[in-house]
CSV table of C-alpha atoms in Angstrom, one decimal:
chain,number,residue,atom,x,y,z
A,1,MET,CA,-35.1,-27.8,-10.1
A,2,THR,CA,-32.3,-26.0,-12.0
A,3,GLU,CA,-29.1,-25.1,-10.2
A,4,PRO,CA,-28.8,-21.4,-9.5
A,5,ARG,CA,-26.3,-19.8,-11.9
A,6,LYS,CA,-22.8,-19.4,-10.3
A,7,ARG,CA,-20.7,-16.5,-11.3
A,8,VAL,CA,-17.7,-14.4,-10.4
A,9,LEU,CA,-17.6,-10.6,-10.4
A,10,LEU,CA,-14.0,-9.6,-11.0
A,11,ALA,CA,-13.1,-6.1,-9.8
A,12,LYS,CA,-11.1,-3.8,-11.9
A,13,PRO,CA,-8.8,-1.9,-11.1
A,14,ARG,CA,-7.1,-4.5,-8.9
A,15,GLY,CA,-3.6,-5.6,-8.1
A,16,TYR,CA,-0.4,-3.7,-8.8
A,17,CYS,CA,-0.4,0.1,-8.5
A,18,ALA,CA,2.2,2.3,-10.1
A,19,GLY,CA,4.2,2.6,-6.8
A,20,VAL,CA,4.4,-1.1,-6.2
A,21,ASP,CA,5.3,-1.8,-9.9
A,22,ARG,CA,8.1,0.7,-9.6
A,23,ALA,CA,9.4,-0.8,-6.2
A,24,VAL,CA,9.4,-4.4,-7.4
A,25,GLN,CA,11.1,-3.4,-10.7
A,26,THR,CA,13.7,-1.4,-8.7
A,27,VAL,CA,14.8,-4.6,-6.9
A,28,GLU,CA,14.7,-6.7,-10.1
A,29,GLU,CA,16.8,-4.1,-12.0
A,30,ALA,CA,19.2,-3.7,-9.1
A,31,LEU,CA,19.8,-7.5,-9.0
A,32,LYS,CA,20.5,-7.4,-12.8
A,33,LEU,CA,22.8,-4.4,-12.6
A,34,TYR,CA,24.8,-5.0,-9.4
A,35,GLY,CA,24.3,-8.8,-9.1
A,36,ALA,CA,23.1,-10.7,-6.0
A,37,PRO,CA,22.9,-10.1,-3.2
A,38,VAL,CA,21.0,-6.8,-3.1
A,39,TYR,CA,19.8,-5.9,0.4
A,40,VAL,CA,16.2,-4.6,1.0
A,41,ARG,CA,15.3,-2.8,4.2
A,42,LYS,CA,11.8,-4.2,5.3
A,43,GLN,CA,9.5,-5.9,2.8
A,44,ILE,CA,9.8,-4.0,-0.5
A,45,VAL,CA,5.9,-4.2,-0.6
A,46,HIS,CA,3.6,-6.0,1.7
A,47,ASN,CA,3.1,-9.2,-0.2
A,48,LYS,CA,4.4,-12.7,0.9
A,49,HIS,CA,4.6,-14.0,-2.7
A,50,VAL,CA,6.5,-11.0,-4.1
A,51,VAL,CA,9.0,-11.1,-1.2
A,52,SER,CA,9.7,-14.9,-1.6
A,53,THR,CA,10.1,-14.5,-5.4
A,54,LEU,CA,12.6,-11.8,-5.0
A,55,GLU,CA,14.5,-13.7,-2.3
A,56,ALA,CA,14.8,-16.6,-4.7
A,57,ARG,CA,16.5,-14.2,-7.2
A,58,GLY,CA,19.0,-13.0,-4.6
A,59,ALA,CA,17.4,-10.2,-2.6
A,60,ILE,CA,18.1,-10.3,1.1
A,61,PHE,CA,15.4,-8.7,3.3
A,62,VAL,CA,16.6,-7.1,6.5
A,63,GLU,CA,14.8,-5.1,9.2
A,64,GLU,CA,17.5,-2.4,9.7
A,65,ASN,CA,20.5,-0.9,8.0
A,66,GLU,CA,23.0,-2.3,10.5
A,67,GLU,CA,22.2,-5.8,9.1
A,68,VAL,CA,23.6,-4.7,5.7
A,69,PRO,CA,27.4,-5.2,5.3
A,70,GLU,CA,29.2,-1.9,4.9
A,71,GLY,CA,29.5,-0.6,1.3
A,72,SER,CA,26.7,-2.8,0.1
A,73,THR,CA,23.6,-1.8,-1.9
A,74,VAL,CA,20.4,-1.4,0.0
A,75,VAL,CA,16.9,-0.6,-1.4
A,76,PHE,CA,14.4,1.2,0.8
A,77,SER,CA,10.8,-0.1,0.5
A,78,ALA,CA,7.8,1.5,-1.2
A,79,HIS,CA,6.4,2.6,2.2
A,80,GLY,CA,9.1,5.3,2.8
A,81,VAL,CA,11.6,5.9,5.6
A,82,ALA,CA,12.4,8.6,8.1
A,83,PRO,CA,15.4,10.9,7.4
A,84,GLU,CA,17.5,9.1,10.1
A,85,VAL,CA,17.4,5.9,8.0
A,86,HIS,CA,19.1,7.8,5.1
A,87,GLU,CA,21.6,9.2,7.6
A,88,GLN,CA,22.4,5.7,8.9
A,89,ALA,CA,22.9,4.4,5.3
A,90,ARG,CA,25.5,7.2,4.7
A,91,GLU,CA,27.3,6.4,8.0
A,92,ARG,CA,27.7,2.8,6.9
A,93,ASN,CA,28.7,3.8,3.4
A,94,LEU,CA,25.7,2.0,1.8
A,95,LYS,CA,24.6,2.6,-1.7
A,96,ALA,CA,21.0,3.5,-1.0
A,97,ILE,CA,18.3,3.2,-3.6
A,98,ASP,CA,15.1,4.8,-2.5
A,99,ALA,CA,12.0,3.0,-3.9
A,100,THR,CA,9.6,5.0,-1.8
A,101,CYS,CA,6.3,5.5,-3.7
A,102,PRO,CA,6.2,9.0,-5.0
A,103,LEU,CA,2.7,9.4,-3.5
A,104,VAL,CA,4.2,8.7,-0.1
A,105,THR,CA,7.0,11.1,-0.8
A,106,LYS,CA,4.3,13.7,-1.4
A,107,VAL,CA,3.0,13.2,2.2
A,108,HIS,CA,6.6,13.5,3.5
A,109,HIS,CA,7.0,16.9,1.7
A,110,GLU,CA,3.6,18.1,3.1
A,111,ALA,CA,4.7,17.1,6.7
A,112,LYS,CA,8.0,19.0,6.3
A,113,ARG,CA,6.3,22.1,4.9
A,114,PHE,CA,3.6,22.3,7.6
A,115,ALA,CA,6.2,21.6,10.3
A,116,ALA,CA,8.4,24.4,9.0
A,117,ASP,CA,5.4,26.7,9.4
A,118,ASP,CA,5.0,25.5,13.0
A,119,TYR,CA,1.7,23.6,12.5
A,120,ASP,CA,0.5,20.8,14.6
A,121,ILE,CA,0.1,17.9,12.2
A,122,LEU,CA,-2.6,15.2,12.9
A,123,LEU,CA,-1.4,12.1,10.9
A,124,ILE,CA,-4.3,9.7,10.4
A,125,GLY,CA,-3.0,6.2,10.1
A,126,HIS,CA,-2.3,2.8,11.8
A,127,GLU,CA,0.2,2.8,14.7
A,128,GLY,CA,3.4,0.8,13.8
A,129,HIS,CA,2.8,0.8,10.1
A,130,GLU,CA,6.0,1.5,8.2
A,131,GLU,CA,4.6,4.3,6.2
A,132,VAL,CA,3.4,6.1,9.4
A,133,ILE,CA,6.8,5.6,11.0
A,134,GLY,CA,8.5,7.1,8.0
A,135,THR,CA,6.2,10.1,7.7
A,136,SER,CA,6.3,10.8,11.5
A,137,GLY,CA,10.1,10.8,11.3
A,138,GLU,CA,10.1,13.9,9.0
A,139,ALA,CA,8.8,16.1,11.9
A,140,PRO,CA,8.4,14.1,15.1
A,141,ALA,CA,8.0,17.2,17.3
A,142,HIS,CA,5.0,18.3,15.2
A,143,ILE,CA,3.2,15.1,14.3
A,144,GLN,CA,0.8,13.1,16.4
A,145,LEU,CA,-0.9,9.9,15.2
A,146,VAL,CA,-4.7,9.6,15.1
A,147,ASP,CA,-5.4,5.9,14.7
A,148,GLY,CA,-9.1,6.0,13.6
A,149,PRO,CA,-12.2,7.9,14.8
A,150,ASP,CA,-12.0,6.6,18.3
A,151,ALA,CA,-8.6,8.2,18.9
A,152,VAL,CA,-10.0,11.8,18.1
A,153,ASP,CA,-10.8,12.5,21.8
A,154,LYS,CA,-7.2,12.1,22.8
A,155,VAL,CA,-5.9,14.8,20.4
A,156,VAL,CA,-4.2,17.8,22.1
A,157,VAL,CA,-3.0,20.8,20.0
A,158,ARG,CA,-1.1,23.9,20.9
A,159,ASP,CA,-3.0,26.3,18.7
A,160,PRO,CA,-6.4,25.3,17.2
A,161,SER,CA,-6.0,27.8,14.4
A,162,LYS,CA,-2.7,26.1,13.2
A,163,VAL,CA,-3.5,22.5,12.7
A,164,VAL,CA,-3.7,20.3,9.6
A,165,TRP,CA,-4.5,16.6,9.0
A,166,LEU,CA,-2.5,14.3,6.7
A,167,SER,CA,-3.0,10.6,6.2
A,168,GLN,CA,-1.4,7.3,5.4
A,169,THR,CA,-1.9,6.6,1.7
A,170,THR,CA,-3.6,3.1,2.1
A,171,LEU,CA,-6.5,3.8,4.5
A,172,SER,CA,-10.2,3.2,4.1
A,173,VAL,CA,-11.6,6.4,2.5
A,174,ASP,CA,-14.8,6.2,4.5
A,175,GLU,CA,-13.2,5.7,7.8
A,176,THR,CA,-10.7,8.4,7.2
A,177,MET,CA,-13.4,10.9,6.3
A,178,GLU,CA,-15.3,9.9,9.5
A,179,THR,CA,-12.1,10.6,11.5
A,180,VAL,CA,-11.7,14.0,9.8
A,181,SER,CA,-15.3,14.9,10.4
A,182,ARG,CA,-14.9,14.1,14.1
A,183,LEU,CA,-11.7,16.1,14.2
A,184,LYS,CA,-13.4,19.1,12.6
A,185,THR,CA,-16.2,19.0,15.3
A,186,ARG,CA,-13.5,19.4,17.9
A,187,LEU,CA,-11.2,21.6,15.8
A,188,PRO,CA,-13.3,23.7,13.4
A,189,LEU,CA,-10.3,25.5,11.9
A,190,LEU,CA,-8.5,22.2,11.0
A,191,GLN,CA,-6.9,22.4,7.5
A,192,SER,CA,-6.9,19.6,4.9
A,193,PRO,CA,-3.9,18.5,2.9
A,194,PRO,CA,-3.4,20.5,-0.4
A,195,SER,CA,-4.4,17.4,-2.3
A,196,ASP,CA,-5.8,14.0,-1.3
A,197,ASP,CA,-3.3,11.8,0.6
A,198,ILE,CA,-5.1,8.5,0.2
A,199,CYS,CA,-3.6,7.3,-3.1
A,200,TYR,CA,-5.5,6.9,-6.3
A,201,ALA,CA,-5.1,3.2,-6.4
A,202,THR,CA,-6.4,2.6,-2.9
A,203,GLN,CA,-9.4,4.7,-3.7
A,204,ASN,CA,-10.1,3.0,-7.0
A,205,ARG,CA,-9.8,-0.5,-5.6
A,206,GLN,CA,-12.2,0.4,-2.7
A,207,HIS,CA,-14.7,2.1,-5.1
A,208,VAL,CA,-15.1,-0.9,-7.4
A,209,VAL,CA,-15.4,-3.3,-4.4
A,210,LYS,CA,-18.1,-1.1,-3.0
A,211,GLU,CA,-19.9,-1.3,-6.3
A,212,ILE,CA,-19.9,-5.1,-6.6
A,213,ALA,CA,-20.2,-6.0,-2.9
A,214,PRO,CA,-24.0,-5.6,-2.7
A,215,SER,CA,-24.4,-8.3,-5.4
A,216,CYS,CA,-21.9,-10.7,-3.8
A,217,ASP,CA,-22.5,-13.5,-1.3
A,218,VAL,CA,-18.7,-13.6,-0.7
A,219,VAL,CA,-15.9,-11.4,-1.7
A,220,ILE,CA,-12.4,-12.9,-1.8
A,221,VAL,CA,-9.5,-10.4,-1.7
A,222,VAL,CA,-6.1,-11.7,-2.7
A,223,GLY,CA,-3.4,-10.0,-0.5
A,224,SER,CA,-1.3,-10.4,2.6
A,225,LYS,CA,-2.4,-9.8,6.2
A,226,ASN,CA,0.2,-7.1,6.7
A,227,SER,CA,-1.0,-5.2,3.6
A,228,SER,CA,-3.1,-2.3,4.9
A,229,ASN,CA,-4.9,-1.6,1.6
A,230,SER,CA,-5.7,-5.4,1.2
A,231,VAL,CA,-7.2,-5.6,4.7
A,232,ARG,CA,-9.2,-2.5,4.1
A,233,LEU,CA,-10.7,-4.0,0.9
A,234,VAL,CA,-12.2,-6.9,2.9
A,235,GLU,CA,-13.7,-4.4,5.4
A,236,VAL,CA,-15.1,-2.2,2.6
A,237,ALA,CA,-16.7,-5.3,1.0
A,238,VAL,CA,-18.5,-6.3,4.1
A,239,ASP,CA,-19.5,-2.8,5.0
A,240,ALA,CA,-20.9,-2.3,1.5
A,241,GLY,CA,-23.2,-5.4,1.7
A,242,ALA,CA,-21.3,-8.6,0.9
A,243,ARG,CA,-22.4,-11.4,3.2
A,244,ALA,CA,-18.8,-12.3,3.9
A,245,GLY,CA,-15.3,-11.2,3.0
A,246,TYR,CA,-12.0,-13.2,3.1
A,247,LEU,CA,-8.3,-12.3,2.6
A,248,VAL,CA,-6.0,-15.0,1.0
A,249,ASP,CA,-2.4,-15.0,-0.1
A,250,TYR,CA,-3.0,-18.0,-2.4
A,251,ALA,CA,-6.0,-19.8,-4.0
A,252,SER,CA,-5.2,-22.9,-1.9
A,253,GLU,CA,-6.3,-21.0,1.2
A,254,ILE,CA,-9.9,-20.7,0.0
A,255,GLN,CA,-12.1,-23.0,2.1
A,256,ASP,CA,-15.0,-24.8,0.4
A,257,GLU,CA,-17.4,-23.9,3.1
A,258,TRP,CA,-17.0,-20.2,2.2
A,259,LEU,CA,-18.7,-21.0,-1.1
A,260,THR,CA,-21.5,-23.1,0.3
A,261,ASP,CA,-24.9,-21.6,-0.8
A,262,ALA,CA,-23.0,-18.8,-2.6
A,263,THR,CA,-24.0,-18.0,-6.2
A,264,THR,CA,-22.0,-14.8,-6.7
A,265,VAL,CA,-18.4,-14.4,-5.6
A,266,GLY,CA,-16.5,-11.1,-5.9
A,267,VAL,CA,-12.8,-11.2,-6.5
A,268,SER,CA,-10.3,-8.3,-6.1
A,269,SER,CA,-6.7,-8.0,-5.0
A,270,GLY,CA,-4.6,-5.5,-3.0
A,271,ALA,CA,-2.2,-3.0,-4.7
A,272,SER,CA,0.9,-5.2,-4.1
A,273,VAL,CA,-0.5,-8.4,-5.6
A,274,PRO,CA,0.7,-9.9,-8.9
A,275,GLU,CA,-2.0,-10.8,-11.4
A,276,ASP,CA,-1.1,-14.5,-11.7
A,277,LEU,CA,-2.3,-15.0,-8.1
A,278,VAL,CA,-5.7,-13.6,-9.1
A,279,MET,CA,-5.8,-16.0,-12.1
A,280,ASP,CA,-5.1,-18.9,-9.7
A,281,VAL,CA,-8.1,-17.9,-7.6
A,282,LEU,CA,-10.3,-17.7,-10.7
A,283,SER,CA,-9.1,-21.2,-11.8
A,284,HIS,CA,-9.8,-22.5,-8.3
A,285,LEU,CA,-13.3,-21.0,-8.3
A,286,ALA,CA,-14.0,-22.4,-11.9
A,287,SER,CA,-13.1,-25.9,-10.6
A,288,ARG,CA,-15.9,-25.4,-8.1
A,289,GLY,CA,-18.5,-24.4,-10.6
A,290,PHE,CA,-17.9,-20.6,-10.7
A,291,GLY,CA,-16.7,-20.6,-14.3
A,292,GLU,CA,-18.6,-17.5,-15.5
A,293,VAL,CA,-16.5,-14.4,-14.9
A,294,THR,CA,-17.7,-10.8,-15.5
A,295,GLU,CA,-15.1,-8.1,-15.1
A,296,TYR,CA,-16.6,-5.0,-13.6
A,297,THR,CA,-14.6,-1.8,-14.3
A,298,THR,CA,-15.0,1.5,-12.6
A,299,ALA,CA,-11.7,3.3,-13.7
A,300,GLU,CA,-8.8,2.9,-16.1
A,301,GLU,CA,-5.4,3.4,-14.5
A,302,ARG,CA,-2.6,4.6,-16.7
A,303,LEU,CA,-0.2,6.2,-14.2
A,304,THR,CA,3.4,5.0,-14.2
A,305,PHE,CA,6.4,6.2,-12.2
A,306,SER,CA,10.0,6.2,-13.5
A,307,LEU,CA,12.6,4.2,-11.5
A,308,PRO,CA,14.6,5.9,-8.7
A,309,GLN,CA,17.1,8.3,-10.1
A,310,GLU,CA,20.1,6.6,-8.4
A,311,LEU,CA,19.3,3.4,-10.3
A,312,ARG,CA,18.5,5.1,-13.6
A,313,ARG,CA,21.9,6.9,-13.5
A,314,ASP,CA,23.8,3.6,-12.9
A,315,MET,CA,21.8,1.8,-15.6
A,316,LYS,CA,22.7,4.5,-18.1
A,317,ALA,CA,26.4,4.4,-17.1
A,318,ALA,CA,26.4,0.6,-17.6
A,319,GLN,CA,24.8,1.0,-21.0
A,320,LEU,CA,27.3,3.6,-22.1
A,321,SER,CA,30.3,1.5,-20.9
A,322,SER,CA,29.0,-1.7,-22.5
A,323,GLY,CA,28.4,0.2,-25.8
A,324,ALA,CA,31.9,1.7,-25.7
């Protein structure tokens, strides 16, 4: 009897989004320009490998500004920070470079605008996530967190005709829409954000995984456990019909029993994952008979973001002085 054909369906888009690319590049360029150490508040992006690679180059990751020596350079992570964090940096005379993803900044602006108009803001997101903490800090008196559909019944608003929902950028699209639909049942006049808050990259990665999952016995997502968008990809894969889904930081974490009886393995990666980690997974799978790889593409991503203006200004000044 012939062996069933083993194959890999490789999801595209996958891996780095424009916001992550910009944040990682910000730390790399800051190290080149100012020299080590450069301090980074929180993980620059939620990926174990990226953080350890930058540490090896001289980045020092801290939890709060007070751990940064006065007068030093500090980079704020892609997830965004509350206004008080900027204030603390000024008080400590820190040179702050804000690597917040522009799509997160957009949600911050929306929060400020609706708060200024005295709206109640229902922020859909995961409690304790850095992005949620940063957005909530823009208008703490107006924002209440709604952590998924089951939290809807706890929502209390002052005026049901002046309420809007916003969301964390890295959520499951389906779960968020379920939460919104439940909120609208309770609050029929609930307004939506002016444009989608869940970022294009999160949506694109979920969409392609949804497309391949029904054909997959197993879907392996490369990403870290604290990466919201990576965790969501595993959930989306299983919800869409994959027999099983697993999250790994490295190919070495793949267990052979996951592949027992599997003929089709789906592979994707979270928005903060370098492509070489995906290639390692493909090599690992090839060594176990899954050598045939078909890339399945549902969108082309061309968006890029320029580096933070504080950094660009200093890079330009350095170029001018070296050319003088």
